[in-house]
Amino acid sequence: METREKILEVAMEHFTRLGVRYVTMDDIARAAGMSKKTIYQEFKDKEQLVFNTFENSMRQDQEFFTKLSEESNGALEHFVEISKYIRSRFSNINPLVFSEIQRYYPKCWQLFEHYKHNCAIKTITETIDQGKAEGYFRKEIDSNIMAMIRLEQISSTFDPAKFPPAKFNIIEVQMAIMDHFIHGLLTDKGRELFYKINNQD
DNA sequence: TACCGT
DNA sequence: AACGGT
């Protein structure tokens, strides 16, 4: 594997599991089996490593979502698949990582914000529109407003002031909100399919 | 790996 | 004292 990719992979695993500030450059060098010098040849400083690590991971997520929407059999299945992905993806993430990045790595946080406003809202809006056309989602709802609400819901689960990790399991909160959100969109026909999808596995 | 500055 | 950076 390429040196740079190896570093990004090790860094992502460490940052998400233990927290960005807790993990030192020495830790990453040791885990990647290389010297710090090698890391600093690829990345200017820790801030850049953090930025590139999350940038890389978001790119991978984006690729996954694109593939998912190409393969999906409709908007509702798509939402359910995304829900599964989120569950697996976030089960290993220390929920404190996001507030940590917001506070100490503002450039990296801006990357998240940029993604939210330029990609995520568009993708969710399109999926809701598709579900309407398929007759699974209510036509009277405003797709764009619901997409924005959905993003705010997801963001809120990572805010320790709203859902303290000591009291709440983030994955459970995510799943509860997702279920509630989808029910708000569904037509009778959609609800029928939704129950069918949920009971098949 | 040892070391320095913060 | 610990950690980023050389």
Coordinates of N, CA, C and O in Angstrom, one line a residue, chain A residues 9 16 53 137 171:
Chain A
E9 N -5.2 5.7 6.6 CA -6.0 4.6 7.1 C -5.8 4.5 8.6 O -6.7 4.4 9.4
T16 N -10.9 8.3 15.0 CA -12.3 8.0 15.3 C -12.5 7.2 16.5 O -13.5 7.3 17.2
T53 N -7.3 13.4 6.5 CA -7.9 12.1 6.9 C -9.4 12.2 6.8 O -10.0 11.2 6.2
F137 N -43.7 8.5 -0.9 CA -43.6 9.6 0.0 C -44.8 10.6 -0.3 O -45.1 10.7 -1.5
I171 N -25.9 5.7 18.3 CA -26.4 4.9 17.3 C -27.9 4.7 17.5 O -28.8 4.8 16.6

